[in-house]
Tab-separated table of C-alpha atoms in Angstrom:
chain	number	residue	atom	x	y	z
C	1	MET	CA	0.080	0.030	0.077
C	2	THR	CA	2.944	2.300	0.779
C	3	ALA	CA	4.419	1.720	-2.686
C	4	TYR	CA	1.139	2.553	-4.287
C	5	ILE	CA	0.788	5.860	-2.562
C	6	LEU	CA	4.413	6.795	-3.200
C	7	ARG	CA	4.071	5.938	-6.786
C	8	ARG	CA	0.834	7.900	-7.129
C	9	ILE	CA	2.623	10.924	-5.355
C	10	LEU	CA	5.610	10.693	-7.700
C	11	LEU	CA	3.299	10.580	-10.832
C	12	MET	CA	1.785	13.993	-9.786
C	13	ILE	CA	4.976	15.808	-10.448
C	14	PRO	CA	4.977	15.260	-14.331
C	15	THR	CA	1.446	15.658	-14.401
C	16	ILE	CA	1.625	19.035	-12.700
C	17	PHE	CA	4.473	20.102	-15.222
C	18	GLY	CA	2.425	18.858	-18.083
C	19	ILE	CA	-0.652	20.892	-17.110
C	20	MET	CA	1.715	23.922	-16.617
C	21	LEU	CA	3.274	23.566	-20.105
C	22	VAL	CA	-0.044	23.190	-21.740
C	23	THR	CA	-1.481	26.076	-19.767
C	24	PHE	CA	1.709	28.242	-20.766
C	25	VAL	CA	1.549	27.478	-24.524
C	26	VAL	CA	-2.215	28.247	-24.660
C	27	ILE	CA	-1.635	31.699	-23.123
C	28	GLN	CA	1.136	32.496	-25.058
C	29	PHE	CA	-0.209	31.599	-28.352
C	30	ALA	CA	-3.663	33.029	-27.862
C	31	PRO	CA	-4.280	36.164	-29.835
C	32	GLY	CA	-4.607	39.594	-28.159
C	33	GLY	CA	-3.107	39.580	-24.912
C	34	PRO	CA	-3.746	42.264	-22.312
C	35	ILE	CA	-0.953	44.591	-23.385
C	36	ASP	CA	-2.055	44.216	-27.091
C	37	HIS	CA	-5.466	45.214	-25.669
C	38	VAL	CA	-4.226	48.450	-24.109
C	39	ILE	CA	-2.095	49.452	-27.020
C	40	ALA	CA	-5.148	49.076	-29.296
C	41	LYS	CA	-7.377	51.175	-27.037
C	42	LEU	CA	-4.766	53.962	-26.839
C	43	SER	CA	-4.051	53.925	-30.639
C	44	GLY	CA	-7.908	54.074	-31.373
C	45	THR	CA	-7.906	50.737	-33.203
C	46	HIS	CA	-9.850	48.985	-30.275
C	47	THR	CA	-13.041	46.993	-31.268
C	48	SER	CA	-15.166	44.912	-29.074
C	49	ALA	CA	-15.394	41.127	-29.443
C	50	GLY	CA	-19.011	41.444	-30.534
C	51	ASP	CA	-17.964	43.943	-33.158
C	52	SER	CA	-15.271	41.480	-34.664
C	53	VAL	CA	-18.035	38.777	-34.986
C	54	THR	CA	-20.933	40.928	-36.439
C	55	GLY	CA	-18.517	43.074	-38.595
C	56	SER	CA	-20.192	46.254	-37.433
C	57	ASP	CA	-18.582	48.994	-35.127
C	58	GLN	CA	-20.405	51.428	-32.823
C	59	THR	CA	-20.334	54.409	-35.281
C	60	ASP	CA	-22.585	52.420	-37.635
C	61	ILE	CA	-25.031	51.619	-34.911
C	62	ASN	CA	-25.155	55.188	-33.841
C	63	SER	CA	-25.519	56.617	-37.285
C	64	LYS	CA	-28.413	54.331	-38.042
C	65	THR	CA	-30.536	55.137	-35.079
C	66	GLU	CA	-29.960	58.834	-35.503
C	67	THR	CA	-31.162	58.906	-39.071
C	68	GLN	CA	-34.263	57.092	-38.198
């Protein structure tokens, strides 16, 4: 029983490192990190997630409601 518990505890170490590696890779390769988001806001090229999906921006919506 002691050997089984020791083996399970020792198998936790590579499992934790594997999880950390996968998490690191996903975070590094995901587009649009927080710094990119701030730079886009400051440069005026920032769009929300909904705008990128629908293909419209806030000015289009505002101009449509004002003309009606």
